[in-house]
PDB file of C-alpha atoms in Angstrom:
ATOM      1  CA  UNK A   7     126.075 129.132  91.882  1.00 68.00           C
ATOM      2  CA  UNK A   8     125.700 126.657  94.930  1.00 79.00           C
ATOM      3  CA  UNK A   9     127.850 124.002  95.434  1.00 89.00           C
ATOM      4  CA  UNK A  10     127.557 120.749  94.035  1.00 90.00           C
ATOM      5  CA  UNK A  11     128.563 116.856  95.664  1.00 93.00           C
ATOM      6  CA  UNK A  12     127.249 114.110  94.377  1.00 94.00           C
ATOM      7  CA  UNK A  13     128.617 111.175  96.808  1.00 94.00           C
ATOM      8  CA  UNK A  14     130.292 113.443  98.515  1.00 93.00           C
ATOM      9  CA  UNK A  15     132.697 114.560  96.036  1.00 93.00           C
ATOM     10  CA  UNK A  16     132.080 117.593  94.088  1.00 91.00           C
ATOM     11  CA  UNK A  17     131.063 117.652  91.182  1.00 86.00           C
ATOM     12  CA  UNK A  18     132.658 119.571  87.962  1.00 82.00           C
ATOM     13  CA  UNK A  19     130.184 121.027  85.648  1.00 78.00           C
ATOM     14  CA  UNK A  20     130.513 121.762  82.370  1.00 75.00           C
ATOM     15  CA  UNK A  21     127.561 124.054  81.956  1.00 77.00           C
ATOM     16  CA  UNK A  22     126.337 126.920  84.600  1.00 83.00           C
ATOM     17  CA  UNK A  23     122.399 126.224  85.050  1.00 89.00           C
ATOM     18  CA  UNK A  24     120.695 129.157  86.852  1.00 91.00           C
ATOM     19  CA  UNK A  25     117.761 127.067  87.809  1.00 93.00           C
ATOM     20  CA  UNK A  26     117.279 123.931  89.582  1.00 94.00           C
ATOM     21  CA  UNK A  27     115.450 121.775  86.879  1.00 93.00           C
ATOM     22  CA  UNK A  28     118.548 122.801  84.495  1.00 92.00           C
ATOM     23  CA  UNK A  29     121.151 121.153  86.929  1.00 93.00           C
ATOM     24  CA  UNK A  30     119.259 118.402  87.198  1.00 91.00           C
ATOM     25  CA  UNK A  31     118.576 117.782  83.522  1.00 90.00           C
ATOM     26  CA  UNK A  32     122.313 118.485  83.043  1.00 89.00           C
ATOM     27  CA  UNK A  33     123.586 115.552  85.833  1.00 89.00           C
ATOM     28  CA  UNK A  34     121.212 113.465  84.826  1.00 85.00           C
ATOM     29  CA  UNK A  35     123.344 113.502  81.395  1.00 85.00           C
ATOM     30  CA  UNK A  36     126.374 114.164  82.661  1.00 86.00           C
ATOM     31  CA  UNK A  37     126.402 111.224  85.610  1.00 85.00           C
ATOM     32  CA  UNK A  38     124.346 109.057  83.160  1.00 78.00           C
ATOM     33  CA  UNK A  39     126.876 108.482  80.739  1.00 81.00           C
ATOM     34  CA  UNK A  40     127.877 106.054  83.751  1.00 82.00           C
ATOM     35  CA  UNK A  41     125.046 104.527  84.076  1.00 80.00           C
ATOM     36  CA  UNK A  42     123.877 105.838  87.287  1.00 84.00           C
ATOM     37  CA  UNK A  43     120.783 108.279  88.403  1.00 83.00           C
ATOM     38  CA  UNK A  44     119.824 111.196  90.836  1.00 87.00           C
ATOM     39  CA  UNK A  45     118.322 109.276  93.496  1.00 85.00           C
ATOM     40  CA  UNK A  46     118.282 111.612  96.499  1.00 90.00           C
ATOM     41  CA  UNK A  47     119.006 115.402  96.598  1.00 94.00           C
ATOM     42  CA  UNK A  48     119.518 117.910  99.914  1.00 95.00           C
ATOM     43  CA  UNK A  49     119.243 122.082  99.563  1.00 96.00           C
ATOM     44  CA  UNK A  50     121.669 123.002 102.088  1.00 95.00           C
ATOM     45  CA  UNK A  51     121.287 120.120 104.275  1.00 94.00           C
ATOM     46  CA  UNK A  52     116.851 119.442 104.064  1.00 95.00           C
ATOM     47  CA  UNK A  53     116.108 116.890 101.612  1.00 93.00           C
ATOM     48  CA  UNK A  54     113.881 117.302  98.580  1.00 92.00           C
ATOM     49  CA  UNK A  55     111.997 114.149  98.187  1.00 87.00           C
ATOM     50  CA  UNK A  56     110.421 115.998  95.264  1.00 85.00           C
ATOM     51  CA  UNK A  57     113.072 116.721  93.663  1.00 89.00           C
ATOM     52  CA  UNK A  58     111.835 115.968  90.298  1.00 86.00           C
ATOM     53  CA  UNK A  59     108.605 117.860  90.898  1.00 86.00           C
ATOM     54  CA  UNK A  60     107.899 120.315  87.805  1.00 87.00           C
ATOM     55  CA  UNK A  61     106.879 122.627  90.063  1.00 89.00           C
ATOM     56  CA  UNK A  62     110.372 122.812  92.101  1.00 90.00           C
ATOM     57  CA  UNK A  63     112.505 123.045  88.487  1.00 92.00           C
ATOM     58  CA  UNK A  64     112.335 126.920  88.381  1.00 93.00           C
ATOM     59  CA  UNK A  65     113.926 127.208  91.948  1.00 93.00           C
ATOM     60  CA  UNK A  66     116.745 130.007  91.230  1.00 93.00           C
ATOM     61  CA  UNK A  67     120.522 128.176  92.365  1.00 92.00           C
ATOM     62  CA  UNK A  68     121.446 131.785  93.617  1.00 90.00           C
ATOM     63  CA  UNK A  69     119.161 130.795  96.637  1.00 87.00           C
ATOM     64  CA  UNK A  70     121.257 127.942  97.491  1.00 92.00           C
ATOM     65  CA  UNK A  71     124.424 127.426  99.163  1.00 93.00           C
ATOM     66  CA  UNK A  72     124.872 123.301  98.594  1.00 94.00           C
ATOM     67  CA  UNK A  73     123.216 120.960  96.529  1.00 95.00           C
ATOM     68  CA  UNK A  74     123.794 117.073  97.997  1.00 96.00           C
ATOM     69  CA  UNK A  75     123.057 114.521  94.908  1.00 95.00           C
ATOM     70  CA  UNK A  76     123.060 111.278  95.709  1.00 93.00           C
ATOM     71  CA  UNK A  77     123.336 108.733  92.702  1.00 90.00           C
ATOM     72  CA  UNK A  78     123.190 104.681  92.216  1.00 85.00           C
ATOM     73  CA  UNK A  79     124.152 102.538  89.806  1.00 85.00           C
ATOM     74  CA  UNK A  80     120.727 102.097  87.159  1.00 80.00           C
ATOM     75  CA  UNK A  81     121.081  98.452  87.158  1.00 81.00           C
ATOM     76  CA  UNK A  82     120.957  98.174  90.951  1.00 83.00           C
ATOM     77  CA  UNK A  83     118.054  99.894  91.122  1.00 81.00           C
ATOM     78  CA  UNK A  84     116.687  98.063  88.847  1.00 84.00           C
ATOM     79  CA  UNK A  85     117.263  94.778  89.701  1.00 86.00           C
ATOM     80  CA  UNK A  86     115.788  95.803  93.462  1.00 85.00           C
ATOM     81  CA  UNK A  87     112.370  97.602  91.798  1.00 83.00           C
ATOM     82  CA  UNK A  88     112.139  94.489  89.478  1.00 88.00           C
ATOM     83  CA  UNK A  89     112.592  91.747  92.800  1.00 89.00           C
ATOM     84  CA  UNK A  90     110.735  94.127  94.908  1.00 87.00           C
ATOM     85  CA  UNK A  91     107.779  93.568  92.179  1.00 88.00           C
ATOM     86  CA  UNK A  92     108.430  89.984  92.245  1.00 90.00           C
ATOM     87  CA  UNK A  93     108.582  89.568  96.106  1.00 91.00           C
ATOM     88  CA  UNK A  94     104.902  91.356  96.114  1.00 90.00           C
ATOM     89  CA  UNK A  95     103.246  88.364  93.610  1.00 93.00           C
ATOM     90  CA  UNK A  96     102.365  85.863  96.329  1.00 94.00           C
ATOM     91  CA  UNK A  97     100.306  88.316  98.292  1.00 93.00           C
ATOM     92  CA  UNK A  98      98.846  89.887  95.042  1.00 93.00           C
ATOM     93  CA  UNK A  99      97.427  86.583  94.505  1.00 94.00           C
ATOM     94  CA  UNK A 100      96.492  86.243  98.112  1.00 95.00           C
ATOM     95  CA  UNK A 101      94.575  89.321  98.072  1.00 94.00           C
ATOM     96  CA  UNK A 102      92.827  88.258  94.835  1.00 94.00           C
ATOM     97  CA  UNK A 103      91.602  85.489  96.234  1.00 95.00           C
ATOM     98  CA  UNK A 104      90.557  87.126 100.023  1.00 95.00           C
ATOM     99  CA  UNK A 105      88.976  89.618  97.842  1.00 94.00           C
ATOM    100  CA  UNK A 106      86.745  87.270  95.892  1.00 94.00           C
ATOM    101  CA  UNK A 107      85.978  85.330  99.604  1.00 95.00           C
ATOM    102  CA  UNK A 108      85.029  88.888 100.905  1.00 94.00           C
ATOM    103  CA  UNK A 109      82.890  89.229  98.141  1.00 92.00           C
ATOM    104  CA  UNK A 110      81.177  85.853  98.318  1.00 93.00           C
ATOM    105  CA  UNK A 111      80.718  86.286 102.437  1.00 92.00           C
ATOM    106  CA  UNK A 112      79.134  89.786 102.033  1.00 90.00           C
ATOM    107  CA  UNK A 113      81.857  90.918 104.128  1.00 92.00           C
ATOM    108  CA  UNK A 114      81.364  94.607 105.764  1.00 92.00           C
ATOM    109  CA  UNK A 115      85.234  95.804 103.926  1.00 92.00           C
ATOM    110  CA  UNK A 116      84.773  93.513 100.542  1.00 89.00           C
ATOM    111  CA  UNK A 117      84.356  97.103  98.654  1.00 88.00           C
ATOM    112  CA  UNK A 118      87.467  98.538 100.280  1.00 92.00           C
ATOM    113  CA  UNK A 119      89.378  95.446  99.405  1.00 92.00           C
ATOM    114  CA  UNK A 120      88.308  95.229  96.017  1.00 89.00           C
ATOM    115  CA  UNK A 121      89.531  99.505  95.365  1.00 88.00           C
ATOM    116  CA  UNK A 122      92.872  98.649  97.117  1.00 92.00           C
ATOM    117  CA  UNK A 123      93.209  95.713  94.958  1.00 90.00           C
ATOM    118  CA  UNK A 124      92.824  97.150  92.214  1.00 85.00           C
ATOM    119  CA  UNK A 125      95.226 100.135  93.046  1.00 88.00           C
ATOM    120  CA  UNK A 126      98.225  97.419  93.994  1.00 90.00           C
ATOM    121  CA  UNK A 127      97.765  96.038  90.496  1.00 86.00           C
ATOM    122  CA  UNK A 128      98.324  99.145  88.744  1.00 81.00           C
ATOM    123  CA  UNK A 129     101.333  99.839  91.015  1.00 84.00           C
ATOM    124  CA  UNK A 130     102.480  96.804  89.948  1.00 85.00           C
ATOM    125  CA  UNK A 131     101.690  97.579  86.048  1.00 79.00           C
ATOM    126  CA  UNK A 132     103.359 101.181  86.836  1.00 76.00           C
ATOM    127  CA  UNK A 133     106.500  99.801  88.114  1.00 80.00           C
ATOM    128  CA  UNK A 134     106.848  96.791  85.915  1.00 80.00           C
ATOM    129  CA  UNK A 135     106.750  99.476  82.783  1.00 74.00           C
ATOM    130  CA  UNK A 136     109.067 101.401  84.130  1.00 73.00           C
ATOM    131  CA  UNK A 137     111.696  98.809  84.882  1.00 78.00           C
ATOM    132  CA  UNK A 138     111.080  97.705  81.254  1.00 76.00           C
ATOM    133  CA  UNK A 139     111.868 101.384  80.143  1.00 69.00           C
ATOM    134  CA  UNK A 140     114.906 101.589  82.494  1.00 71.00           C
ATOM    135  CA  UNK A 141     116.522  98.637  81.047  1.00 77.00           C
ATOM    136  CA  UNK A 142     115.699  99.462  77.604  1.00 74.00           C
ATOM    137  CA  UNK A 143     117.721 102.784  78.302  1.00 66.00           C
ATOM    138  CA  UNK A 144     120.459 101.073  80.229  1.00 71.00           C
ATOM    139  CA  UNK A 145     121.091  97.930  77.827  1.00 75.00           C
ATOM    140  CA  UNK A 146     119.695  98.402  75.000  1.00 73.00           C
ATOM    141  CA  UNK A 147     115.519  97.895  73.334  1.00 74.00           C
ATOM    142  CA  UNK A 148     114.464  94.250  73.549  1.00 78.00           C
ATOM    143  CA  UNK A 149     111.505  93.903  71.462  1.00 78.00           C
ATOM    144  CA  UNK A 150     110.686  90.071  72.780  1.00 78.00           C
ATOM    145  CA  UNK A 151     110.735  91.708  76.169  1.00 74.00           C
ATOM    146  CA  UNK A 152     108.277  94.236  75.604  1.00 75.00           C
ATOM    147  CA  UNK A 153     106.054  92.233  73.417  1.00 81.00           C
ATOM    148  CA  UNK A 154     105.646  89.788  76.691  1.00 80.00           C
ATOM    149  CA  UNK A 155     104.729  93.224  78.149  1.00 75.00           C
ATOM    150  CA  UNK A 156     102.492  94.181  76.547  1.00 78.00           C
ATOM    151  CA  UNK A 157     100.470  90.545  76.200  1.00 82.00           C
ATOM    152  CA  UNK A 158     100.856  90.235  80.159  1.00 80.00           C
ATOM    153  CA  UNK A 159      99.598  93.984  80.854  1.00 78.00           C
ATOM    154  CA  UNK A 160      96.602  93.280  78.136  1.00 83.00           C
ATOM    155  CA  UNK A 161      95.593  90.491  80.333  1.00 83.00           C
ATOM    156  CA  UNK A 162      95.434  92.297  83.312  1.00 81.00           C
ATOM    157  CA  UNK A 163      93.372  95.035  81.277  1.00 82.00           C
ATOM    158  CA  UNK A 164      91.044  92.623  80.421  1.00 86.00           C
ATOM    159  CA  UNK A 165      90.208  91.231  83.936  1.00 84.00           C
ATOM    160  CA  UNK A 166      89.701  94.535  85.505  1.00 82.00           C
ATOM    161  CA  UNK A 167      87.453  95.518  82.288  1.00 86.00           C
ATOM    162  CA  UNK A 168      85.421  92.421  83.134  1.00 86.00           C
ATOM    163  CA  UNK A 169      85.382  92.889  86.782  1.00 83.00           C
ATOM    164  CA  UNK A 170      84.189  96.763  86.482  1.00 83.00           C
ATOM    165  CA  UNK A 171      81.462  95.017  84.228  1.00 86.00           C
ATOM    166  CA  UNK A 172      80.356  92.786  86.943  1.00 86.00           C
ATOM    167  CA  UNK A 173      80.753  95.369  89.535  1.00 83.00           C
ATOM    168  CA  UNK A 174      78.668  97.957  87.561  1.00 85.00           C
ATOM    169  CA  UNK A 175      75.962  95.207  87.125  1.00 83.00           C
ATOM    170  CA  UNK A 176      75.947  94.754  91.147  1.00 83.00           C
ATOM    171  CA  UNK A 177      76.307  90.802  91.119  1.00 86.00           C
ATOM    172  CA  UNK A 178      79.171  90.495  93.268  1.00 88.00           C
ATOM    173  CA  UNK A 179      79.690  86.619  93.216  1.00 90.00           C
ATOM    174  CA  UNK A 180      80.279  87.374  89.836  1.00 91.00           C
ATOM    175  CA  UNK A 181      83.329  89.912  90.461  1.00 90.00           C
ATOM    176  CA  UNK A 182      84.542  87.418  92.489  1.00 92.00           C
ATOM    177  CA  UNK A 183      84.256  84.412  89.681  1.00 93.00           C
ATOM    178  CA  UNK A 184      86.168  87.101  87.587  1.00 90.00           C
ATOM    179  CA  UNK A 185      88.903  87.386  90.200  1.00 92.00           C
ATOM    180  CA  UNK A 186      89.450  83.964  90.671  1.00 93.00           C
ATOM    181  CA  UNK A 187      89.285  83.125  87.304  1.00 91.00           C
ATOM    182  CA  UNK A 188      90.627  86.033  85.405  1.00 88.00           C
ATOM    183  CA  UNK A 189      92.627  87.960  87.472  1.00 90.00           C
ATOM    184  CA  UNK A 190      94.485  85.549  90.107  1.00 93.00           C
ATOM    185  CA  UNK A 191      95.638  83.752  86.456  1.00 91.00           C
ATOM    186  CA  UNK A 192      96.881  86.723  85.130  1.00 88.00           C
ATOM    187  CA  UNK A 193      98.964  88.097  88.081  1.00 91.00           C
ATOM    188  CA  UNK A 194     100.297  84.697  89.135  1.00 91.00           C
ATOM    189  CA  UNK A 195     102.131  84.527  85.733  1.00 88.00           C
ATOM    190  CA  UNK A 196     103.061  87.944  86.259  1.00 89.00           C
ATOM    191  CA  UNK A 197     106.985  86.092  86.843  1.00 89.00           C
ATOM    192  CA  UNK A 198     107.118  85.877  82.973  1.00 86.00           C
ATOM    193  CA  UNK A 199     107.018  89.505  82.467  1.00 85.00           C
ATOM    194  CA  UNK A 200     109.534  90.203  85.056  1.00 89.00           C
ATOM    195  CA  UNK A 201     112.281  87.342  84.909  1.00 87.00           C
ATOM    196  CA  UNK A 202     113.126  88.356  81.329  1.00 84.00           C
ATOM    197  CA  UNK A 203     113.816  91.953  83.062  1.00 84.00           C
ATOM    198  CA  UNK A 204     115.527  90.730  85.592  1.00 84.00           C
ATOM    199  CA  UNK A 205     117.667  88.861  83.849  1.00 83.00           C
ATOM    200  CA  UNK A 206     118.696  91.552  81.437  1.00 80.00           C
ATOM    201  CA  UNK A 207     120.040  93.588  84.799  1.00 73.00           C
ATOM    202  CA  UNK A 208     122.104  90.275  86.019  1.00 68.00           C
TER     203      UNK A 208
END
């Protein structure tokens, strides 16, 4: 079986995996008992930035000489995915509110804006569950937390359900009354679903 570091030091296993996705499944528990997580992995020196890829968990160990892990603390990483998200809010809101001004000046790019828009918000919906999740594994369910959640992601829903309306019925000063009414609201009070996060990893 290949070699194993993670940090550096190697690691003792206490199972023999034949396959790749095994080992991993088996560090994850073995290294997560301390609270920490696979973030990086190198096969004999390339890295795998797909390490976690379904399609790479079959990949026989006998193939491979060294296996480089590299693992961080899970509330470090969270705290910087949950202040990354917060960092982003001002120019959400900024690009709600070029969008809508794009709209309303029949500007040549107001489509393209609008479709990247949309796909930063559910990046932002994406990574805002999955911090939730993350600290609900690390320390423990909080049901107020995820409640706020839920409301704040429901909101967000709900604009983009009324904006697609608008959109599909072609008036586009009326997508952009729905993003500066509806949405710009709803992802400038974004902080109240993430502070509550954020302070669970302090």
């Amino acid at each position: 079986m290949a070699d194993c570091l993670v940090n550096d030091i190697p690691e003792t296993l206490d199972f023999r995996p034949e396959t790749w996705g095994r080992l991993l499944a088996g560090l994850d528990r073995q290294i997560g008992a301390s609270r920490r997580v696979v973030t990086a992995v190198r096969f004999d020196g390339v890295d795998q930035p797909s390490f976690r890829h379904p399609e790479l968990a079959g990949l026989p160990l006998d193939r491979i000489a060294r296996i480089d892990v590299e693992a961080e603390d899970a509330g470090v990483l969270l705290r910087a995915a949950v202040d990354a998200a917060t960092d982003s809010l001002p120019d959400l809101v900024a690009g709600v509110g070029q969008t809508a001004a794009a709209l309303r000046g029949d500007a040549p790019d107001a489509q393209g804006q609008l479709g990247a828009l949309v796909v930063a918000l559910q990046s932002l919906m994406s990574l805002t569950v999955a911090a939730g999740t993350a600290a609900d594994i690390s320390y423990g369910a909080d049901p107020g937390a995820e409640a706020i959640v839920r409301g704040a992601c429901a909101r967000i829903e709900t604009a983009l359900v009324t904006l697609v309306d608008r959109q599909t019925g072609g008036d586009t000063r009326a997508v952009a009354d729905a993003l500066d009414q509806h949405l710009a609201p709803a992802v400038a009070g974004w902080t109240d679903v993430l502070t509550p996060i954020r302070m669970r990893a302090a």
